[in-house]
Coordinates of C-alpha atoms and ligand atoms in Angstrom, one line a residue:
X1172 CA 0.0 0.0 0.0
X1173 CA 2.8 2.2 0.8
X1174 CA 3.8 1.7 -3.2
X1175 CA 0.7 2.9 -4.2
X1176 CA 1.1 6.6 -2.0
X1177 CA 4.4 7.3 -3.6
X1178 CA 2.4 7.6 -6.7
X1179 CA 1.2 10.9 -7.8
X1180 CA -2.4 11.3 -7.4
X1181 CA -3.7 11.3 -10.9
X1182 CA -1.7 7.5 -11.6
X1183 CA -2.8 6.3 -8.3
X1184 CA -6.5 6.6 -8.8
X1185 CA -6.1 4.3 -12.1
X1186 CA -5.1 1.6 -9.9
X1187 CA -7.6 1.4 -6.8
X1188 CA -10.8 2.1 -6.3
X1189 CA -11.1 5.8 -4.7
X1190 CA -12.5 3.7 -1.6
X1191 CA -9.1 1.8 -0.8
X1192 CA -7.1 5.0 -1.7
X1193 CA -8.5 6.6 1.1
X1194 CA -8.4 3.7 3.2
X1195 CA -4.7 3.6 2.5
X1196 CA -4.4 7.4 3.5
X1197 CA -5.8 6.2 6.9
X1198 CA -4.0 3.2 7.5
X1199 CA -0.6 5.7 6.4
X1200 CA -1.7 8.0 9.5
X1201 CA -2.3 5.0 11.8
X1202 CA 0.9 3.8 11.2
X1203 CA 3.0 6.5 10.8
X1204 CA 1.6 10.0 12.6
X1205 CA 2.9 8.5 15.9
X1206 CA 6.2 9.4 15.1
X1207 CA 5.7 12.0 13.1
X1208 CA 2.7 14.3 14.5
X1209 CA 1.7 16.2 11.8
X1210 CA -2.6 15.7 12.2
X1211 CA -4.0 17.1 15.4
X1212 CA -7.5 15.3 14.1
X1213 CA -8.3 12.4 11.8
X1214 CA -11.1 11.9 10.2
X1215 CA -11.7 8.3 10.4
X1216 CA -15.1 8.6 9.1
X1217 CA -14.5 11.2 6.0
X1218 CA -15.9 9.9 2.6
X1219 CA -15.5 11.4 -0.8
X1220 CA -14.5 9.3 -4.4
X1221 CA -12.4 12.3 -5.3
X1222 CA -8.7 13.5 -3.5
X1223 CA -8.4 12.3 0.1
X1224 CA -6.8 16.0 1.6
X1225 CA -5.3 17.2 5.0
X1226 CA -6.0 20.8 6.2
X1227 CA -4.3 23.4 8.1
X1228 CA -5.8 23.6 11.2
X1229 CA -6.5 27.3 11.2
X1230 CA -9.4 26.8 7.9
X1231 CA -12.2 26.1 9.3
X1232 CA -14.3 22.9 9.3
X1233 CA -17.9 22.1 9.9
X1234 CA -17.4 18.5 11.2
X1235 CA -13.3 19.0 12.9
X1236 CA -12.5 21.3 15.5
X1237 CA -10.3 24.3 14.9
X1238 CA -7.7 25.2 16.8
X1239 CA -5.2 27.3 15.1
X1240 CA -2.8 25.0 17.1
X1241 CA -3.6 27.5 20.4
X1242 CA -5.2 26.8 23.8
X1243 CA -7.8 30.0 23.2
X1244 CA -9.6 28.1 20.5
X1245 CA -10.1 25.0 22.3
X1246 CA -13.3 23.9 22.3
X1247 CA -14.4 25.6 19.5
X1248 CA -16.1 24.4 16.2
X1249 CA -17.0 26.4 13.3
X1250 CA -20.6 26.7 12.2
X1251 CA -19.6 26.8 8.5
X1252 CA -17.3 25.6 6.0
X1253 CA -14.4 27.8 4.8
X1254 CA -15.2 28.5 0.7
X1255 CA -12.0 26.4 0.3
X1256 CA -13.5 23.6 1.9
X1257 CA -17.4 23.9 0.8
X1258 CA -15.3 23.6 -3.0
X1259 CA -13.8 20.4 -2.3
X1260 CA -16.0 19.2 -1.2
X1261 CA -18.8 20.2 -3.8
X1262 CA -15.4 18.0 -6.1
X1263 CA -15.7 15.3 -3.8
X1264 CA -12.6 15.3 -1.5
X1265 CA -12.4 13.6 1.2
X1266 CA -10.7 15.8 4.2
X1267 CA -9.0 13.3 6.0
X1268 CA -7.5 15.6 8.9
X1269 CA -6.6 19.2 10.9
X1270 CA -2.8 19.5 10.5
X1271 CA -0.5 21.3 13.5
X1272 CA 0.9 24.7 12.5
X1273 CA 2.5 26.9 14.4
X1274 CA 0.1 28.5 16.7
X1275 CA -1.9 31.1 14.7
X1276 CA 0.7 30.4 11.7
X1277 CA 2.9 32.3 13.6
X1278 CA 6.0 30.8 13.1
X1279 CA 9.0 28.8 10.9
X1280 CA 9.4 25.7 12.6
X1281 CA 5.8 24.2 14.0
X1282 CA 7.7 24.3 17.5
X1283 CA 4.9 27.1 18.5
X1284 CA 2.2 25.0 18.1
X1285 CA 0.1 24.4 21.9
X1286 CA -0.4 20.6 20.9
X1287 CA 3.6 20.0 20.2
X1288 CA 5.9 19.4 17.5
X1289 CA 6.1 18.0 13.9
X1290 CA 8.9 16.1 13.2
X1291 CA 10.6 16.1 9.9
X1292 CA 10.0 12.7 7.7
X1293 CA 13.6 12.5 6.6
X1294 CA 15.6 12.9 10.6
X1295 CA 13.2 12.8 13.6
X1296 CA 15.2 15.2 15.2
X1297 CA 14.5 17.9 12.8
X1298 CA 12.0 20.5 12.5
X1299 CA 9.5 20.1 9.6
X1300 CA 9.3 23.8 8.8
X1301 CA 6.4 25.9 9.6
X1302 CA 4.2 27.4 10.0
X1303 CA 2.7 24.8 7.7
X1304 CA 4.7 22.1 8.9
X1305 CA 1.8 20.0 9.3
X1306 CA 0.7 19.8 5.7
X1307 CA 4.7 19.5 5.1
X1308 CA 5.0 16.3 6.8
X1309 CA 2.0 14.8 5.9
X1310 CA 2.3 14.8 2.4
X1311 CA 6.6 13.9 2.3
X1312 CA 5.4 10.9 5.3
X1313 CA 3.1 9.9 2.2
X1314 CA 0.2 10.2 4.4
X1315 CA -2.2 11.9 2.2
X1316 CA -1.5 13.0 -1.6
X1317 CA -2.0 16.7 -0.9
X1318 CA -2.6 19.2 1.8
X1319 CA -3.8 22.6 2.3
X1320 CA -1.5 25.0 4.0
X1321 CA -1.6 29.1 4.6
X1322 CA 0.8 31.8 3.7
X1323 CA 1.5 34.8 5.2
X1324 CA 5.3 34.9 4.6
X1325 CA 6.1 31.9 3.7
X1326 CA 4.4 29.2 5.3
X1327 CA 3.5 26.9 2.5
X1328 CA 6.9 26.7 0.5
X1329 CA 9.1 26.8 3.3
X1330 CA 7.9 24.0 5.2
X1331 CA 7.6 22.2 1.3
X1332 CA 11.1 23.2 1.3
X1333 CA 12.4 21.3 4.6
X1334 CA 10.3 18.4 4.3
X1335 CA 11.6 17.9 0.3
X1336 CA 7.7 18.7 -1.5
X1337 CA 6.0 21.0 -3.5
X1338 CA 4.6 24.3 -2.2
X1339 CA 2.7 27.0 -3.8
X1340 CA 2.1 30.5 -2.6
X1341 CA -1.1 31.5 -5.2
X1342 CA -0.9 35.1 -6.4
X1343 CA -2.9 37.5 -3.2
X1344 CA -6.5 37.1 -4.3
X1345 CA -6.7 34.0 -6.5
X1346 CA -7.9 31.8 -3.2
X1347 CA -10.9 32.6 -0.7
X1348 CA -9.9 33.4 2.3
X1349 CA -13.1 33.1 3.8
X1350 CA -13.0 30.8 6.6
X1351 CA -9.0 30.7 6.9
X1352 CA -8.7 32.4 10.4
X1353 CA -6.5 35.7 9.7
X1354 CA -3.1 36.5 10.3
X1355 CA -2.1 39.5 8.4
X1356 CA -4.7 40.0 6.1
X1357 CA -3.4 41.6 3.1
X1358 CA -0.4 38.6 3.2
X1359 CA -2.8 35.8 3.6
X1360 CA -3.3 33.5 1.1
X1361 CA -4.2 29.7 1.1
X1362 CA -1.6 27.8 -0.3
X1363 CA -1.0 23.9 -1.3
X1364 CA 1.7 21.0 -0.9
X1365 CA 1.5 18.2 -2.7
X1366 CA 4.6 15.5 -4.1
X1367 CA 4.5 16.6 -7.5
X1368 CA 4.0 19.8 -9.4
X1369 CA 0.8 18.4 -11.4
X1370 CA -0.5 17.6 -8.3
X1371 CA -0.3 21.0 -7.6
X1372 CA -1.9 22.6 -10.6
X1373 CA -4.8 20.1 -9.9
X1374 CA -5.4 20.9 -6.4
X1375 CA -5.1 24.8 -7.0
X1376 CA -7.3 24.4 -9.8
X1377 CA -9.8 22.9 -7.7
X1378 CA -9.9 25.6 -5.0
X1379 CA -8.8 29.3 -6.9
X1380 CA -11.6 31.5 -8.3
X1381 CA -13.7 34.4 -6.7
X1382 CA -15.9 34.2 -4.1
X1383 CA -18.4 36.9 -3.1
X1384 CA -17.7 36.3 1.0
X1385 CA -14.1 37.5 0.4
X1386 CA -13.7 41.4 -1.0
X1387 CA -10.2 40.7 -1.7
X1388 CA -11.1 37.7 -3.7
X1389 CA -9.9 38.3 -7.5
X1390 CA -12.3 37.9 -10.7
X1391 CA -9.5 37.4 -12.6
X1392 CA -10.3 34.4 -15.0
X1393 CA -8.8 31.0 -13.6
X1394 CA -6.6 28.6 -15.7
X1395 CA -6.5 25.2 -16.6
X1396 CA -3.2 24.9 -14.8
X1397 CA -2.7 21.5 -15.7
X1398 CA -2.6 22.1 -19.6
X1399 CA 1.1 23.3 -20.2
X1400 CA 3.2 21.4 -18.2
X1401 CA 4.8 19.6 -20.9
X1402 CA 6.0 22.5 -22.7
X1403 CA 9.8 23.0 -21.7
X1404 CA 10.8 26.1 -20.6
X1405 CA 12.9 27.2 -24.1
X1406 CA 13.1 30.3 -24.9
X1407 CA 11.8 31.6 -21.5
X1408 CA 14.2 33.8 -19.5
X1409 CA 14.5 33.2 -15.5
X1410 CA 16.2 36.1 -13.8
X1411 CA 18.4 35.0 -10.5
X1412 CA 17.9 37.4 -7.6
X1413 CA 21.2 39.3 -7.0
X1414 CA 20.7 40.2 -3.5
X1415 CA 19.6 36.6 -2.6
X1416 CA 22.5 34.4 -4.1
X1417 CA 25.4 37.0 -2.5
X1418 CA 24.0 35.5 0.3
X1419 CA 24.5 31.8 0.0
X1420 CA 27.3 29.4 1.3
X1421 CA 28.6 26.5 0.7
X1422 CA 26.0 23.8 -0.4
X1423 CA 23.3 26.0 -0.5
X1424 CA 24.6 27.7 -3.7
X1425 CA 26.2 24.6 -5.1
X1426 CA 22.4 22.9 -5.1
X1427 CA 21.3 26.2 -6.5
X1428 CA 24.2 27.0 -9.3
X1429 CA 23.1 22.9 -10.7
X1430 CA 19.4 24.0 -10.6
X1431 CA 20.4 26.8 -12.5
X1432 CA 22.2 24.4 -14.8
X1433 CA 19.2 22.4 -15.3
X1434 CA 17.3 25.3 -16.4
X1435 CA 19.8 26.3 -18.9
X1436 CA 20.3 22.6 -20.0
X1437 CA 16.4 22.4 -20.9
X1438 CA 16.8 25.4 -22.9
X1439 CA 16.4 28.3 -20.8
X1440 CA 17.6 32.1 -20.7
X1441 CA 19.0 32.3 -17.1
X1442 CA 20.7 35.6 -15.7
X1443 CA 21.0 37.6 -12.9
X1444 CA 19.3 40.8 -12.2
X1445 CA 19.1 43.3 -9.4
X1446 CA 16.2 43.3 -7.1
X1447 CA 17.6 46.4 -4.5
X1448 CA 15.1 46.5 -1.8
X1449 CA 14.2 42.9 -1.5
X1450 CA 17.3 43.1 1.3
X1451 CA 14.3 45.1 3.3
X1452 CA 11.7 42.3 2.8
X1453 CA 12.6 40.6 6.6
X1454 CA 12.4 44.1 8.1
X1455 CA 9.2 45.2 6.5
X1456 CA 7.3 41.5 6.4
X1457 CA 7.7 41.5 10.4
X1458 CA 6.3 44.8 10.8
X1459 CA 2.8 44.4 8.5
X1460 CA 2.4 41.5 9.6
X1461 CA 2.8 41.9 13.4
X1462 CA 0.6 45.1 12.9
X1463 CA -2.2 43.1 11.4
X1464 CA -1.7 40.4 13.7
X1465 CA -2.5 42.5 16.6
X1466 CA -5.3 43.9 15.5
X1467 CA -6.5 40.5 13.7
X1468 CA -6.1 38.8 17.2
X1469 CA -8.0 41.0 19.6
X1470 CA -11.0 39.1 18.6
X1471 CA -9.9 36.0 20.8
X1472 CA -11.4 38.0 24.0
X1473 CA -13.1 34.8 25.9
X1474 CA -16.2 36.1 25.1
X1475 CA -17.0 34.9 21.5
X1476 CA -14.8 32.0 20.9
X1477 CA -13.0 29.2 23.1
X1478 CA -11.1 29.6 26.2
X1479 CA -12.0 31.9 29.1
X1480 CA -10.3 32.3 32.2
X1481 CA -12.8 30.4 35.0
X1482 CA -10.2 33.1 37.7
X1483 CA -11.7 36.4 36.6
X1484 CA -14.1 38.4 38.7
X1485 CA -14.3 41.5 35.9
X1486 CA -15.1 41.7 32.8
X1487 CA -11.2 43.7 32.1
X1488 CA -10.1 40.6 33.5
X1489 CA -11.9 38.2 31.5
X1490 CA -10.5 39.8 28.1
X1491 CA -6.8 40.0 30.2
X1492 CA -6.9 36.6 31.6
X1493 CA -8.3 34.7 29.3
X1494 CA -5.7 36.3 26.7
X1495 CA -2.7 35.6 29.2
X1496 CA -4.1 31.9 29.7
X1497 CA -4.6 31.2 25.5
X1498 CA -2.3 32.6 24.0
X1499 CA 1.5 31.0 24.0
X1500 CA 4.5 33.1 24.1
X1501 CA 5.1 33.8 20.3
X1502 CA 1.8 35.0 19.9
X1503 CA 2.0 37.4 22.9
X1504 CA 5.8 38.6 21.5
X1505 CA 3.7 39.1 18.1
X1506 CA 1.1 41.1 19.5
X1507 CA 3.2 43.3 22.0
X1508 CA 5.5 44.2 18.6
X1509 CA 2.8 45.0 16.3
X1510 CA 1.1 47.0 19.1
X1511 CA 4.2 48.9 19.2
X1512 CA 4.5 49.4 15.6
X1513 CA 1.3 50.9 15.3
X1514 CA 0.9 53.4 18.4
X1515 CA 1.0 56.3 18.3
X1516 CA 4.5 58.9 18.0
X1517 CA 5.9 55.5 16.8
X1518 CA 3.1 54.6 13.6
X1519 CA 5.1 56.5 11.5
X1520 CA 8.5 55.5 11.7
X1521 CA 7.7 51.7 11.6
X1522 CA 4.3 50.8 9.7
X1523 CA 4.1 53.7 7.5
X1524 CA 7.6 53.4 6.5
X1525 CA 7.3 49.8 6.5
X1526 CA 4.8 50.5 3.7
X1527 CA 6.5 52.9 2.2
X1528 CA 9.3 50.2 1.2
X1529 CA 6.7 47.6 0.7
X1530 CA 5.9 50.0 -2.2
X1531 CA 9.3 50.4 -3.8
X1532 CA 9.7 46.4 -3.2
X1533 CA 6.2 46.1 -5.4
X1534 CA 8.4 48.8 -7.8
X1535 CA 11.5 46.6 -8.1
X1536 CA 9.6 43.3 -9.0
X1537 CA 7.7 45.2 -11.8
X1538 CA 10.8 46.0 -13.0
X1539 CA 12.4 42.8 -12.7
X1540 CA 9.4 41.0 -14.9
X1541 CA 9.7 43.5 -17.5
X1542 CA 13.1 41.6 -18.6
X1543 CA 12.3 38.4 -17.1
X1544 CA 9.5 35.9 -16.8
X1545 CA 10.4 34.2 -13.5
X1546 CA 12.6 35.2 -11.0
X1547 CA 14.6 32.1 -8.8
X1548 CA 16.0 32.1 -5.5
X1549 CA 16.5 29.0 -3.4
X1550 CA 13.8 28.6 -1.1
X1551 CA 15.2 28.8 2.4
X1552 CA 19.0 29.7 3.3
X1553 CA 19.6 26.2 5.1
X1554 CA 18.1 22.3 5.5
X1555 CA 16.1 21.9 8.7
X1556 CA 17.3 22.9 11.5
X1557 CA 17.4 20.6 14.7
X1558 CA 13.9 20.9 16.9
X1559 CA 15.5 23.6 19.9
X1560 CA 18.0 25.1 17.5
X1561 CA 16.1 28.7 17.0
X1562 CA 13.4 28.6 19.4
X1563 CA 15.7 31.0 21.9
X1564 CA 16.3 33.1 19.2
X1565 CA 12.9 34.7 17.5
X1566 CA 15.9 36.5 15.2
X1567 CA 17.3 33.8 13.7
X1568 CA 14.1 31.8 13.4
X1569 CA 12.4 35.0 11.4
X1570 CA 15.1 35.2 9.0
X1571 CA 13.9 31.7 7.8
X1572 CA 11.5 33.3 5.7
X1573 CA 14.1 35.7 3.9
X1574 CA 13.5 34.2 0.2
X1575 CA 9.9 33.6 1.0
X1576 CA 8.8 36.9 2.5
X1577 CA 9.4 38.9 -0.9
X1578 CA 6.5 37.2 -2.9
X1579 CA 3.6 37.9 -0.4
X1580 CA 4.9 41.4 0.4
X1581 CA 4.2 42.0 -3.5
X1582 CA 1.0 39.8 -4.0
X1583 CA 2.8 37.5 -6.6
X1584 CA 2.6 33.7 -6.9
X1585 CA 5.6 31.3 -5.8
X1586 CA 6.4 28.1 -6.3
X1587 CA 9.4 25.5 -3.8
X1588 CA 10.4 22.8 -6.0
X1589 CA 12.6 19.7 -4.6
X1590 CA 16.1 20.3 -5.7
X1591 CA 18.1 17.7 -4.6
X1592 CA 20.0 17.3 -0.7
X1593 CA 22.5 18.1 1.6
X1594 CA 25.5 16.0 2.5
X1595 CA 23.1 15.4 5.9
X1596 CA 20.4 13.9 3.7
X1597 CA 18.2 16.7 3.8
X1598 CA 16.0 18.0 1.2
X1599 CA 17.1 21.5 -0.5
X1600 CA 14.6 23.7 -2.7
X1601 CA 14.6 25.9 -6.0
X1602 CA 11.7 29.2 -5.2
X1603 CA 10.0 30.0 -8.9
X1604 CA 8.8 33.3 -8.4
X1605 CA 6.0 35.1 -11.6
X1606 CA 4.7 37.7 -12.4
X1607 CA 0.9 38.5 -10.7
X1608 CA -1.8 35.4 -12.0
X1609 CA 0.7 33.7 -13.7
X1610 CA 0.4 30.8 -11.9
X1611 CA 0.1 28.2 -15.7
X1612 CA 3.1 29.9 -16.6
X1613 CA 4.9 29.0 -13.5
X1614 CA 3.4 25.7 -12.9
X1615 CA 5.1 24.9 -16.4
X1616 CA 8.6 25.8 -15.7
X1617 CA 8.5 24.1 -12.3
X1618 CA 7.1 20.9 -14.2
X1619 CA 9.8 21.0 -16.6
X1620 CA 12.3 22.0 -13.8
X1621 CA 11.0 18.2 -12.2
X1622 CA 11.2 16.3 -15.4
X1623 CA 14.8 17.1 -15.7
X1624 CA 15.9 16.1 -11.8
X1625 CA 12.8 13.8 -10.3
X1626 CA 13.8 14.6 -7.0
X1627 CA 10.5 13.9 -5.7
X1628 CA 10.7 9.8 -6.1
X1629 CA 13.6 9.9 -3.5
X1630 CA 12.7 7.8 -0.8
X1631 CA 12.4 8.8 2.5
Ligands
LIG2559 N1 7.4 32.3 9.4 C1 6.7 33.6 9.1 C2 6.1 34.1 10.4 O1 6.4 33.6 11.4 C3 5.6 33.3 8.1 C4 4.4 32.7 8.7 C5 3.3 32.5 7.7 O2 3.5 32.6 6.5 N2 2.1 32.2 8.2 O3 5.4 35.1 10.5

């Protein structure tokens, strides 16, 4: 059975009937989610003929709980379906399971999750990535074929990244967010992880399009994703990020010069190009979305949702306690910061600027895609990391997210692709990033970027 859920999705469901697909999924879970912990609820009862699919546990669910991976949500079940989820299930999915996350997505390595940590399929003792690291390890465990994730700064590709998958960031607007519980709102978008890039286009296909209940939610006609993967990538031109490879060491840029060689191999135009403020992204990223957050998060008050303190005697301290009592330490860190950066004598000189040179980084991609179709930069700076390696140091866990950051900052799509490993063993990943709604475009030259290497049939 475990032969049949290294198959992609669309070969698989030639060989079985969709009933013992799924009942492979579960028996994968049973088996294996002991070690790995990447579902905080299984479906044992979900049906559906069509894609057997985890979710993030911060979409929410009619029939699961939702707990954003935090102690103030416990309890709580949603009274509707997020759009993402009515949609595939109006396609027949079959949602198998929540996945962990760090809590409220806040996060690089799933070690802030209330419910504990995911463990990376390929060394136990490392961090799957986050804050989708759920999703991540479900789909590289060969769990389920595909998983839902969210993005805020880079919580769908760099988790795809660590645990050796595929992770797309949509373009800001393509997917509802209805029902995903927010973050930073004008970052969030849902995102997907799946083996294989085809698997991708199909799941995105299945979920993107407008949807009156979100006003952010583009009309912008959706492709047929899946209909030009085959087409090479001649002739296109890929521009490498300047400011990003000056950065890399060692293997990092050894993985990344061969990618590069692949790409030019299969026919493609690959040079650099200067992208100045994208060196800003880190700085700017933690200051929208921390503003956002804080505002976003003041809903969780112990009135309308989940936890509240059973201690208080006021009605100030409900709101305090039950806040001090749900909310974990990242989350508080988040909220005190983007407090900060909004107040008053201090709004200016950290959100407004921050948007200031979120607007030149919007400039300098505009210019970048006039010469270039796609713009490349690894995915993350390093492997996983060890579980304890970063969490003292919220510094060096944010700049995790320094290749990923860029793309939602602008609103355009991204894609991680498996690019081979480390001398440790550990998966290493190209970032495709295009120009706004060209996510066919981009699903091509990631499909072509696969055919040449097939890193995905490594086995874990
Ligand atoms: N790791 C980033 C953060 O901690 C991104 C999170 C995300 O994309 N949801 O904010």
């Amino acid at each position: 059975m475990s032969e049949l859920l290294a198959l992609p999705w669309h070969e698989a469901r030639a060989e079985v009937s969709p009933r013992e697909y799924l009942d492979a999924c579960l028996d994968a879970i049973a088996a294996r989610d002991g070690a790995i912990r990447a579902f905080l609820h299984v479906n044992r009862d979900a049906a559906g003929d069509g894609l057997p699919i985890a979710v993030k546990d911060n979409i929410v669910t009619t029939d699961m709980p939702t707990t954003c991976a935090s102690r103030i949500l416990s309890g709580f079940r949603s009274p509707f379906d997020a759009t993402v989820i009515s949609r595939l299930r109006a396609q027949n999915a079959a949602i198998v399971g929540k996945t962990n996350l760090d809590e409220f997505a806040m996060g690089s390595s799933t070690e802030h999750s209330a419910f504990g940590v995911t463990r990376n399929p390929w060394n136990l003792d490392c961090v799957a990535g986050g804050s989708s690291g759920g999703s991540a390890a479900a789909v590289a465990a060969r769990m389920v074929p595909a998983a839902l994730g969210s993005e805020t700064g880079g919580s769908v590709r760099q988790p795809a990244a660590l645990c050796g998958v595929v992770g797309v960031k949509p373009t800001y607007g393509r997917v509802s967010r209805y029902g995903l519980v927010a973050f930073a709102s004008g970052l969030d978008q849902i995102g997907v992880v799946t083996k294989t890039v085809r698997e991708s286009a199909d799941v995105l296909g299945m979920i993107a399009g407008h949807d009156p209940m979100d006003s952010t939610s583009s009309t912008h006609p959706v492709d047929d994703y899946a209909s030009e993967l085959e087409e090479g990538v001649r002739g296109l031109r890929f521009g490498v990020v300047r400011e990003a490879i000056e950065q890399l060491t060692g293997e990092v840029r050894e993985n990344f010069d061969a990618a590069l060689a692949v790409l030019r191999g299969a026919g493609a135009a690959v040079e650099e190009v200067s992208v100045p403020s994208i060196s800003y992204a880190i700085a700017v990223y933690y200051i929208v979305a921390n503003a956002e957050a804080s505002a976003n998060l003041s809903r969780f008050d112990g009135i309308r949702y989940g936890h509240r303190s059973s201690s208080a005697r006021t009605l100030e301290d409900v709101y305090a306690d039950s806040r001090a009592e749900g909310f974990g330490a990242e989350v508080k860190r988040r909220i005190m910061l983007g407090t900060f950066a909004l107040s008053s004598g201090y709004y200016d000189a950290y959100y407004g600027r921050a948007q200031r040179v979120r607007a030149r980084l919007r400039h300098d991609f505009s210019e970048a895609f006039r010469k270039f179709d796609f713009l490349l930069t690894p995915t993350t700076p390093e492997p996983a990391f060890p579980v304890g390696a970063k969490t003292g140091d919220p510094l060096s866990m944010y700049l995790s997210d320094i290749f990923t950051a860029p793309a939602n900052l602008v609103g355009i799509p991204a894609i991680a692709v498996p690019s081979g490993f480390a001398r440790n063993g550990l998966p290493l990943s190209l970032q495709i990033m295009a120009p706004h709604f060209a996510e066919k475009a981009m699903f091509r030259a990631a499909a072509a970027y696969e055919r040449e290497t097939q890193f995905w049939r490594e086995k874990r």
